[in-house]
Amino acid sequence: GSEMCIRDRADRLCFRKEEYMDFFKKPAVAVILSLIVIFASTLISVSAKLNNKCDKVTDGFYSGVRYKGENHDAIAEEISSLCAVTDEIVPIASNYGIDTAALSDSSQRLRALVSSGSRDIGSVYQTYSEFITALKDVEAQLHATGLSSRHEEAMSEYSDEIADCVDDINTACYNDSVREFLRKYDKFPTRNWADFLGVSFPEYFS
């Protein structure tokens, strides 16, 4: 009895296998499967090419850009300088009861993203925007407060440094490379492919 059950089960499996084979041998099914394979291969190829081009622009954010025969500093370095200035400003602001929680939080998150070399430049830019807003707010509050002569002198220097760093970021050649990239790829059908594949385009920092 057990041998007969095993034999019946084997026969049923063989029959199902033949059904499956016959199904996949049908011309219509073969065409559909071929189209699926071609589409999947196209997606993989487009995704790889787009990510590679995005990475080349992103590299300039961290390592600097060579533009018109000259090397230009990386925005990442300027951001690191801003975070370092923040480390000096926060203790001063605390002396005058100014809330620095948002500034400290955004500075820590931004520093972590940049130091780790995050390729998600969209997240880096979003955090940078939050950081700059918080930094400008604390800076304005400090200048509106009756600072001691020592702190007033320090803040004058820090404000100059902040202005220089922000200006360097806004006018960085990295932004020119992003502009060239977007001019070439931020249009149909490349943008549609990028959105569909979840590829993040580079971001301006200005």
Coordinates of N, CA, C and O in Angstrom, one line a residue, residues 47-200:
S47 N 19.7 51.7 -13.9 CA 20.0 52.0 -12.5 C 21.5 52.1 -12.3 O 21.9 53.1 -11.6
A48 N 22.2 51.2 -12.8 CA 23.7 51.2 -12.6 C 24.3 52.4 -13.2 O 25.2 53.1 -12.6
K49 N 23.9 52.8 -14.4 CA 24.5 53.9 -15.1 C 24.1 55.2 -14.4 O 25.0 56.1 -14.3
L50 N 22.9 55.4 -14.0 CA 22.4 56.6 -13.4 C 23.1 56.8 -12.0 O 23.6 57.9 -11.7
N51 N 23.2 55.7 -11.3 CA 23.9 55.7 -10.0 C 25.4 56.1 -10.1 O 25.9 56.8 -9.3
N52 N 26.0 55.6 -11.2 CA 27.4 55.8 -11.4 C 27.6 57.3 -11.7 O 28.5 58.0 -11.2
K53 N 26.7 57.9 -12.6 CA 26.8 59.3 -12.9 C 26.6 60.2 -11.7 O 27.2 61.2 -11.5
C54 N 25.6 59.8 -10.9 CA 25.3 60.6 -9.6 C 26.5 60.5 -8.7 O 26.8 61.5 -8.0
D55 N 27.1 59.3 -8.6 CA 28.2 59.2 -7.7 C 29.4 60.0 -8.1 O 30.1 60.6 -7.2
K56 N 29.6 60.2 -9.4 CA 30.7 61.1 -9.8 C 30.5 62.5 -9.4 O 31.5 63.2 -9.0
V57 N 29.3 63.0 -9.4 CA 29.0 64.3 -9.0 C 29.1 64.4 -7.4 O 29.7 65.4 -6.9
T58 N 28.6 63.4 -6.8 CA 28.7 63.4 -5.3 C 30.1 63.3 -4.8 O 30.5 63.9 -3.8
D59 N 31.0 62.6 -5.6 CA 32.4 62.6 -5.2 C 33.0 64.0 -5.1 O 33.8 64.3 -4.2
G60 N 32.5 64.9 -5.9 CA 33.0 66.3 -5.9 C 32.6 67.0 -4.6 O 33.3 67.9 -4.2
F61 N 31.5 66.6 -4.0 CA 31.1 67.2 -2.8 C 32.1 66.9 -1.7 O 32.3 67.7 -0.8
Y62 N 32.6 65.7 -1.7 CA 33.6 65.2 -0.6 C 35.1 65.5 -0.9 O 35.8 65.7 0.0
S63 N 35.4 65.4 -2.2 CA 36.8 65.5 -2.6 C 37.2 66.7 -3.3 O 38.4 67.0 -3.6
G64 N 36.2 67.6 -3.6 CA 36.5 68.8 -4.4 C 36.3 68.6 -5.9 O 36.1 67.5 -6.4
V65 N 36.3 69.7 -6.6 CA 35.9 69.6 -8.0 C 37.1 70.3 -8.8 O 37.6 71.4 -8.4
R66 N 37.4 69.7 -9.9 CA 38.4 70.3 -10.9 C 37.5 71.0 -12.0 O 36.8 70.3 -12.7
Y67 N 37.6 72.3 -12.0 CA 36.8 73.0 -12.9 C 37.6 74.1 -13.7 O 38.3 74.9 -13.1
K68 N 37.5 74.0 -15.0 CA 38.3 74.9 -15.9 C 39.8 74.9 -15.5 O 40.4 76.0 -15.5
G69 N 40.3 73.7 -15.3 CA 41.7 73.6 -15.1 C 42.2 73.9 -13.7 O 43.4 73.8 -13.4
E70 N 41.3 74.2 -12.8 CA 41.7 74.5 -11.4 C 41.0 73.6 -10.4 O 39.8 73.2 -10.6
N71 N 41.7 73.3 -9.3 CA 41.1 72.5 -8.3 C 40.3 73.4 -7.3 O 40.9 74.4 -6.9
H72 N 39.1 73.0 -6.9 CA 38.3 73.7 -6.0 C 38.0 72.9 -4.7 O 37.8 71.7 -4.8
D73 N 38.0 73.6 -3.6 CA 37.8 72.9 -2.3 C 36.4 72.2 -2.2 O 35.5 72.6 -2.9
A74 N 36.4 71.1 -1.4 CA 35.1 70.4 -1.3 C 34.2 71.1 -0.3 O 34.6 71.7 0.7
I75 N 32.9 71.0 -0.6 CA 31.9 71.6 0.3 C 31.9 70.9 1.6 O 31.7 71.6 2.7
A76 N 32.2 69.7 1.6 CA 32.3 68.9 2.9 C 33.3 69.6 3.9 O 33.0 69.6 5.1
E77 N 34.4 70.1 3.4 CA 35.3 70.8 4.3 C 34.7 72.0 4.9 O 35.0 72.3 6.1
E78 N 34.0 72.8 4.1 CA 33.4 74.0 4.6 C 32.3 73.7 5.6 O 32.2 74.4 6.7
I79 N 31.6 72.6 5.4 CA 30.5 72.2 6.4 C 31.2 71.8 7.7 O 30.7 72.1 8.8
S80 N 32.3 71.1 7.6 CA 33.0 70.7 8.8 C 33.5 71.9 9.6 O 33.5 71.9 10.8
S81 N 33.9 72.9 8.8 CA 34.4 74.2 9.5 C 33.2 74.8 10.2 O 33.3 75.4 11.3
L82 N 32.0 74.8 9.6 CA 30.8 75.4 10.2 C 30.4 74.7 11.5 O 30.1 75.3 12.5
C83 N 30.6 73.3 11.4 CA 30.2 72.5 12.6 C 31.2 72.8 13.8 O 30.9 72.9 14.9
A84 N 32.5 73.1 13.4 CA 33.5 73.4 14.4 C 33.2 74.8 15.0 O 33.4 74.9 16.2
V85 N 32.8 75.7 14.2 CA 32.4 77.0 14.7 C 31.2 76.9 15.7 O 31.2 77.5 16.8
T86 N 30.3 76.0 15.3 CA 29.1 75.8 16.2 C 29.6 75.3 17.6 O 29.0 75.7 18.6
D87 N 30.6 74.4 17.6 CA 31.1 73.9 18.9 C 31.6 75.1 19.8 O 31.5 75.0 21.0
E88 N 32.0 76.2 19.2 CA 32.5 77.3 20.0 C 31.3 78.3 20.3 O 31.3 78.9 21.4
I89 N 30.3 78.3 19.5 CA 29.2 79.2 19.7 C 28.2 78.7 20.8 O 27.7 79.5 21.6
V90 N 28.0 77.4 20.8 CA 27.0 76.8 21.7 C 27.3 77.2 23.2 O 26.4 77.6 23.9
P91 N 28.6 77.0 23.6 CA 28.8 77.3 25.0 C 28.6 78.8 25.3 O 28.1 79.2 26.4
I92 N 28.9 79.7 24.4 CA 28.7 81.1 24.6 C 27.2 81.4 24.7 O 26.7 82.1 25.6
A93 N 26.4 80.8 23.8 CA 24.9 81.0 23.9 C 24.3 80.5 25.2 O 23.4 81.1 25.7
S94 N 24.9 79.4 25.6 CA 24.4 78.8 26.9 C 24.6 79.7 28.1 O 23.8 79.8 29.0
N95 N 25.6 80.5 28.0 CA 25.9 81.5 29.1 C 24.8 82.6 29.2 O 24.6 83.2 30.2
Y96 N 24.1 82.8 28.1 CA 23.1 83.8 28.1 C 21.6 83.2 28.0 O 20.7 84.0 27.6
G97 N 21.5 82.0 28.3 CA 20.2 81.3 28.3 C 19.6 81.1 27.0 O 18.3 81.0 26.9
I98 N 20.3 81.1 25.9 CA 19.8 80.9 24.6 C 19.7 79.4 24.3 O 20.6 78.7 24.5
D99 N 18.5 79.0 23.8 CA 18.2 77.6 23.5 C 19.1 77.2 22.3 O 18.9 77.7 21.2
T100 N 19.9 76.2 22.5 CA 20.8 75.7 21.4 C 20.5 74.3 21.0 O 21.3 73.6 20.3
A101 N 19.4 73.7 21.5 CA 19.1 72.3 21.3 C 19.0 72.0 19.8 O 19.6 71.0 19.4
A102 N 18.3 72.8 19.1 CA 18.1 72.5 17.6 C 19.4 72.6 16.9 O 19.7 71.8 16.0
L103 N 20.2 73.6 17.3 CA 21.5 73.8 16.6 C 22.4 72.6 16.9 O 23.1 72.1 16.0
S104 N 22.5 72.2 18.2 CA 23.4 71.1 18.6 C 23.0 69.8 17.9 O 23.8 69.0 17.4
D105 N 21.7 69.6 17.9 CA 21.2 68.3 17.2 C 21.5 68.3 15.7 O 22.0 67.3 15.2
S106 N 21.1 69.4 15.0 CA 21.4 69.4 13.6 C 22.9 69.3 13.3 O 23.3 68.7 12.3
S107 N 23.7 70.0 14.1 CA 25.1 70.0 13.9 C 25.7 68.5 14.0 O 26.5 68.1 13.2
Q108 N 25.2 67.8 15.1 CA 25.7 66.5 15.3 C 25.3 65.5 14.1 O 26.1 64.7 13.6
R109 N 24.0 65.7 13.7 CA 23.5 64.8 12.6 C 24.3 65.2 11.3 O 24.6 64.2 10.5
L110 N 24.5 66.4 11.0 CA 25.2 66.8 9.8 C 26.6 66.3 9.8 O 27.2 65.8 8.8
R111 N 27.3 66.5 11.0 CA 28.7 66.1 11.1 C 28.8 64.6 10.9 O 29.7 64.1 10.2
A112 N 27.8 63.8 11.4 CA 27.8 62.3 11.3 C 27.7 61.9 9.8 O 28.3 61.0 9.3
L113 N 26.7 62.6 9.1 CA 26.5 62.3 7.7 C 27.7 62.6 6.8 O 28.1 61.8 6.0
V114 N 28.3 63.7 7.1 CA 29.5 64.1 6.3 C 30.7 63.3 6.6 O 31.4 62.8 5.7
S115 N 31.0 63.0 7.9 CA 32.1 62.2 8.2 C 32.0 60.8 7.8 O 33.0 60.1 7.5
S116 N 30.8 60.3 7.6 CA 30.6 58.9 7.1 C 30.6 58.8 5.6 O 30.5 57.7 5.0
G117 N 30.7 60.0 5.0 CA 30.7 60.0 3.5 C 29.3 59.6 2.9 O 29.3 58.9 1.9
S118 N 28.2 59.9 3.5 CA 26.9 59.5 3.1 C 26.7 59.9 1.6 O 27.0 61.0 1.1
R119 N 26.2 58.9 0.8 CA 25.9 59.1 -0.6 C 24.5 59.6 -0.8 O 24.1 60.0 -1.9
D120 N 23.7 59.7 0.3 CA 22.4 60.3 0.2 C 22.5 61.8 0.4 O 22.2 62.3 1.4
I121 N 22.9 62.4 -0.7 CA 23.1 63.9 -0.7 C 21.8 64.6 -0.4 O 21.9 65.7 0.2
G122 N 20.7 64.1 -0.7 CA 19.4 64.7 -0.4 C 19.3 64.9 1.1 O 18.8 65.9 1.6
S123 N 19.6 63.8 1.9 CA 19.5 63.9 3.3 C 20.6 64.8 3.9 O 20.3 65.5 4.9
V124 N 21.7 64.8 3.3 CA 22.8 65.8 3.7 C 22.3 67.2 3.6 O 22.5 68.0 4.5
Y125 N 21.7 67.5 2.4 CA 21.3 68.8 2.1 C 20.1 69.2 3.1 O 20.1 70.4 3.6
Q126 N 19.2 68.3 3.3 CA 18.1 68.6 4.2 C 18.6 68.9 5.6 O 18.1 69.9 6.3
T127 N 19.5 68.1 6.1 CA 20.1 68.4 7.4 C 20.9 69.7 7.4 O 20.9 70.4 8.4
Y128 N 21.6 69.9 6.4 CA 22.4 71.2 6.3 C 21.5 72.4 6.3 O 21.8 73.4 7.0
S129 N 20.3 72.3 5.7 CA 19.3 73.4 5.7 C 18.8 73.7 7.1 O 18.7 74.8 7.5
E130 N 18.5 72.6 7.8 CA 18.1 72.7 9.2 C 19.2 73.3 10.1 O 18.9 74.1 10.9
F131 N 20.4 72.9 9.8 CA 21.5 73.4 10.6 C 21.7 74.9 10.4 O 21.9 75.6 11.3
I132 N 21.7 75.3 9.1 CA 22.0 76.7 8.8 C 20.9 77.6 9.4 O 21.1 78.7 10.0
T133 N 19.6 77.1 9.3 CA 18.5 77.9 9.9 C 18.7 78.0 11.4 O 18.6 79.1 12.0
A134 N 19.1 76.9 12.1 CA 19.3 77.0 13.6 C 20.5 77.8 13.9 O 20.5 78.6 14.9
L135 N 21.6 77.7 13.1 CA 22.8 78.5 13.3 C 22.5 80.0 13.2 O 23.0 80.8 14.0
K136 N 21.8 80.4 12.1 CA 21.5 81.8 11.9 C 20.7 82.3 13.1 O 20.8 83.5 13.5
D137 N 19.7 81.5 13.5 CA 18.9 81.9 14.6 C 19.6 82.2 15.9 O 19.5 83.3 16.5
V138 N 20.5 81.3 16.3 CA 21.3 81.5 17.5 C 22.3 82.6 17.3 O 22.5 83.4 18.2
E139 N 22.9 82.7 16.1 CA 23.8 83.8 15.9 C 23.1 85.2 16.0 O 23.6 86.1 16.7
A140 N 21.9 85.3 15.5 CA 21.1 86.6 15.6 C 20.7 86.9 17.0 O 20.8 88.1 17.5
Q141 N 20.4 85.9 17.8 CA 20.0 86.1 19.2 C 21.2 86.6 20.0 O 21.1 87.4 20.9
L142 N 22.4 86.0 19.7 CA 23.6 86.4 20.4 C 24.0 87.9 20.1 O 24.3 88.6 21.0
H143 N 23.8 88.3 18.8 CA 24.2 89.6 18.5 C 23.2 90.6 19.0 O 23.5 91.8 19.2
A144 N 22.0 90.1 19.4 CA 20.9 91.0 19.9 C 21.0 91.0 21.4 O 20.3 91.8 22.1
T145 N 21.9 90.2 22.0 CA 22.1 90.2 23.5 C 23.2 91.0 23.9 O 24.2 91.2 23.2
G146 N 23.2 91.5 25.1 CA 24.3 92.3 25.6 C 25.4 91.4 26.0 O 25.5 90.9 27.1
L147 N 26.3 91.2 25.0 CA 27.5 90.3 25.3 C 28.6 91.0 26.0 O 28.7 92.2 25.9
S148 N 29.4 90.2 26.7 CA 30.6 90.7 27.3 C 31.5 91.1 26.2 O 31.4 90.6 25.1
S149 N 32.5 92.0 26.5 CA 33.4 92.4 25.4 C 34.2 91.2 24.9 O 34.4 91.2 23.6
R150 N 34.5 90.2 25.7 CA 35.2 89.1 25.2 C 34.4 88.2 24.3 O 34.8 87.8 23.2
H151 N 33.1 88.0 24.7 CA 32.2 87.2 23.8 C 31.8 88.0 22.6 O 31.7 87.4 21.5
E152 N 31.7 89.3 22.7 CA 31.4 90.1 21.5 C 32.5 90.0 20.5 O 32.2 89.9 19.2
E153 N 33.7 90.1 20.9 CA 34.9 90.0 20.0 C 34.9 88.6 19.4 O 35.2 88.5 18.2
A154 N 34.7 87.6 20.2 CA 34.7 86.2 19.7 C 33.6 86.0 18.6 O 33.8 85.4 17.5
M155 N 32.4 86.5 18.9 CA 31.3 86.4 18.0 C 31.5 87.1 16.7 O 31.0 86.7 15.6
S156 N 32.2 88.2 16.8 CA 32.5 89.0 15.5 C 33.4 88.1 14.6 O 33.1 88.1 13.4
E157 N 34.3 87.4 15.2 CA 35.2 86.5 14.4 C 34.4 85.3 13.9 O 34.6 84.9 12.7
Y158 N 33.6 84.7 14.7 CA 32.8 83.6 14.3 C 31.8 83.9 13.2 O 31.6 83.2 12.3
S159 N 31.2 85.1 13.3 CA 30.2 85.5 12.3 C 30.9 85.7 10.9 O 30.4 85.4 9.9
D160 N 32.1 86.3 11.0 CA 32.9 86.4 9.7 C 33.2 85.1 9.1 O 33.1 84.9 7.9
E161 N 33.6 84.1 10.0 CA 33.9 82.8 9.5 C 32.7 82.1 8.9 O 32.8 81.4 7.9
I162 N 31.5 82.3 9.6 CA 30.3 81.7 9.1 C 29.9 82.2 7.8 O 29.6 81.5 6.8
A163 N 30.0 83.6 7.6 CA 29.7 84.2 6.4 C 30.6 83.7 5.2 O 30.1 83.5 4.1
D164 N 31.9 83.6 5.5 CA 32.9 83.1 4.5 C 32.5 81.7 4.1 O 32.6 81.4 2.9
C165 N 32.3 80.8 5.1 CA 32.0 79.4 4.8 C 30.7 79.3 3.9 O 30.6 78.6 2.9
V166 N 29.7 80.0 4.3 CA 28.4 79.9 3.6 C 28.5 80.5 2.2 O 28.0 79.9 1.3
D167 N 29.3 81.6 2.1 CA 29.5 82.1 0.7 C 30.3 81.1 -0.2 O 30.0 81.0 -1.3
D168 N 31.3 80.5 0.4 CA 32.1 79.5 -0.3 C 31.2 78.3 -0.7 O 31.4 77.8 -1.8
I169 N 30.3 77.9 0.1 CA 29.4 76.8 -0.2 C 28.4 77.2 -1.3 O 28.2 76.5 -2.3
N170 N 27.9 78.4 -1.2 CA 26.9 78.9 -2.2 C 27.5 79.0 -3.6 O 26.8 78.9 -4.6
T171 N 28.8 79.4 -3.6 CA 29.5 79.7 -4.9 C 30.4 78.5 -5.3 O 31.2 78.7 -6.3
A172 N 30.3 77.4 -4.6 CA 31.2 76.3 -4.9 C 31.0 75.7 -6.3 O 29.9 75.7 -6.8
C173 N 32.1 75.3 -6.9 CA 32.1 74.7 -8.2 C 31.3 73.4 -8.2 O 30.9 72.9 -9.3
Y174 N 31.2 72.8 -7.1 CA 30.3 71.6 -7.0 C 28.9 71.9 -7.5 O 28.3 71.1 -8.2
N175 N 28.4 73.1 -7.2 CA 27.1 73.5 -7.6 C 27.0 73.6 -9.1 O 26.0 73.3 -9.8
D176 N 28.1 74.0 -9.7 CA 28.2 74.1 -11.2 C 28.1 72.7 -11.8 O 27.5 72.5 -12.8
S177 N 28.8 71.7 -11.1 CA 28.7 70.3 -11.6 C 27.3 69.7 -11.5 O 26.9 69.0 -12.4
V178 N 26.6 70.1 -10.4 CA 25.2 69.7 -10.3 C 24.4 70.3 -11.3 O 23.5 69.6 -11.9
R179 N 24.6 71.6 -11.6 CA 23.8 72.3 -12.6 C 24.0 71.6 -14.0 O 23.0 71.4 -14.7
E180 N 25.2 71.2 -14.3 CA 25.5 70.6 -15.6 C 24.8 69.2 -15.7 O 24.3 68.8 -16.7
F181 N 24.9 68.5 -14.5 CA 24.2 67.2 -14.5 C 22.7 67.3 -14.7 O 22.2 66.5 -15.5
L182 N 22.1 68.2 -14.0 CA 20.6 68.4 -14.0 C 20.2 68.8 -15.4 O 19.2 68.4 -15.9
R183 N 21.0 69.7 -16.0 CA 20.7 70.2 -17.4 C 20.6 69.0 -18.4 O 19.8 69.0 -19.3
K184 N 21.5 68.0 -18.1 CA 21.6 66.9 -19.0 C 20.6 65.8 -18.7 O 20.0 65.1 -19.6
Y185 N 20.3 65.5 -17.4 CA 19.5 64.4 -17.0 C 18.2 64.7 -16.4 O 17.3 63.8 -16.3
D186 N 18.0 65.9 -15.9 CA 16.7 66.2 -15.2 C 15.6 66.5 -16.2 O 15.1 67.6 -16.3
K187 N 15.3 65.5 -17.0 CA 14.2 65.7 -18.1 C 13.7 64.3 -18.5 O 14.3 63.3 -18.1
F188 N 12.6 64.3 -19.2 CA 12.1 63.0 -19.7 C 13.0 62.4 -20.7 O 13.6 63.1 -21.6
P189 N 13.3 61.1 -20.7 CA 12.7 60.1 -19.8 C 13.6 59.8 -18.6 O 13.3 59.0 -17.7
T190 N 14.8 60.4 -18.5 CA 15.8 60.1 -17.5 C 15.2 60.3 -16.1 O 15.4 59.5 -15.2
R191 N 14.6 61.5 -15.9 CA 14.0 61.8 -14.6 C 13.0 60.8 -14.2 O 12.9 60.3 -13.0
N192 N 12.2 60.3 -15.1 CA 11.1 59.4 -14.9 C 11.7 58.0 -14.5 O 11.3 57.3 -13.5
W193 N 12.8 57.6 -15.2 CA 13.5 56.4 -14.8 C 14.1 56.5 -13.4 O 14.0 55.5 -12.6
A194 N 14.7 57.6 -13.1 CA 15.3 57.8 -11.8 C 14.3 57.7 -10.7 O 14.5 57.1 -9.7
D195 N 13.1 58.4 -10.9 CA 12.1 58.3 -9.9 C 11.6 56.9 -9.7 O 11.3 56.5 -8.6
F196 N 11.4 56.2 -10.8 CA 10.9 54.8 -10.8 C 11.9 53.9 -10.1 O 11.5 53.0 -9.3
L197 N 13.2 54.1 -10.3 CA 14.2 53.2 -9.7 C 14.7 53.7 -8.4 O 15.5 53.0 -7.7
G198 N 14.2 54.9 -7.9 CA 14.6 55.3 -6.6 C 16.0 55.9 -6.6 O 16.7 55.9 -5.5
V199 N 16.5 56.4 -7.7 CA 17.8 57.0 -7.8 C 17.7 58.5 -7.4 O 16.9 59.2 -8.0
S200 N 18.5 58.9 -6.4 CA 18.5 60.3 -6.0 C 19.5 61.1 -6.8 O 20.7 60.8 -6.8

